[in-house]
């Protein structure tokens, strides 16, 4: 049996109108979808993340079949599974004798390098189609970046607003400002009405995947149940509609807030659906924009959401493909500490970290401020090796793929690229967490204690971070004030901070923080 074109579809390409499928003939061409051990093992992916993606893949295969496509699907537990993408391509080539292979470019550098070897390995022409689900091409981003010493998202975002027409009034931004982030930093209270994201009961297909993951990965990080993620395009659209109707109006005000026990607040929980292809980014932004024009949601909420999608999401993808593969090894601050064990166990007396890790283990989700300003900031202050943190984020979050997670971690969170992406390190003492959350009230440490035995570890580690990186950071104008504050301290105060930081790091090394 032979086919004209073999069409591999990956787990983050669950889109009916995928570029590589357009213009193909369902009667003569064959879709190939595979679940392989190689992809479950390169980092120890959260069990709920794996269940989500494999279930969504299986449902997508059925949707393609219903649309007339022939789909070869290899499950993870199939007896003859080769265990890798290339191994399954080899089996498909031997089985089907395709005249060509056509694939949409993958989201990760390592997979692209793999695909580029297929033509020589299998003696079949390989066509790699651009992924036009994204709004900015690789060439377009490279043109924008050319000649710039620093690649600031804000300026790229304005270009994307102009290109898409979103929230534009002619050539000017609707409302007269490009960015309303300053209005989106209100701390939330637990007595506010908190909407819940749309939840979906597992069907037989999802239940079979959950059982398979439980059997094959009994000791892997992450709770499998309750499982409530959308796994089809229709379900993802229902989740989007729920967000727009119930949460979007307050999303802007409280997008940086953290509340004990409130895991979702007004966040969309749509990134996992956008990143795997169940939702279209531009269509989603257009629907959110319509909510503003219809008077349903305020401008600060709508602009903040759209900025995350056409600004930040497109921007970090551009950085990734512009700077890989060397970007993955960046470590400008020469951080070398291993990732603390409590990032997996949640066994720490720091309430904020415990809350974030516990939620991550149970939901495969934490919102951006929990990632950036809690687990990310602690790792930065403690001097954790950025690649170790990157691998943890990539493993534990259902929306994490290397193209989006790596620049966010190395560039934004850990300042490992030396300021290419961020204008300053996101270093902060416990005051930020105390301002934006209620975590500190139930913590074993005292956020108001700066250097004592009960001092919040973020407090002395903040000044320790600035002092040990003085030669690298002193010239950063956004850190001029903190360094002046440090220099104005008395010798005794600085000595107390140094001693407290030493004590915290010793407790960290002993696994007793």
Short mmCIF file of C-alpha atoms in Angstrom, two decimals, residues 185-189 192 253-254 256-259 265 434-437:
data_model
loop_
_atom_site.label_atom_id
_atom_site.label_comp_id
_atom_site.label_asym_id
_atom_site.label_seq_id
_atom_site.Cartn_x
_atom_site.Cartn_y
_atom_site.Cartn_z
CA UNK A 185 -1.96 45.57 39.65
CA UNK A 186 -4.70 45.48 42.25
CA UNK A 187 -4.40 42.91 45.04
CA UNK A 188 -7.47 40.71 45.29
CA UNK A 189 -9.49 39.81 48.36
CA UNK A 192 -14.60 38.68 45.82
CA UNK A 253 -7.65 44.66 37.61
CA UNK A 254 -6.55 41.46 39.35
CA UNK A 256 -1.25 40.12 39.23
CA UNK A 257 -3.07 39.14 42.42
CA UNK A 258 -2.59 35.94 44.45
CA UNK A 259 -5.09 34.58 47.00
CA UNK A 265 -9.06 34.15 40.02
CA UNK A 434 2.90 40.62 50.80
CA UNK A 435 1.41 43.45 48.75
CA UNK A 436 -0.06 41.27 46.01
CA UNK A 437 -1.21 38.27 48.05
#
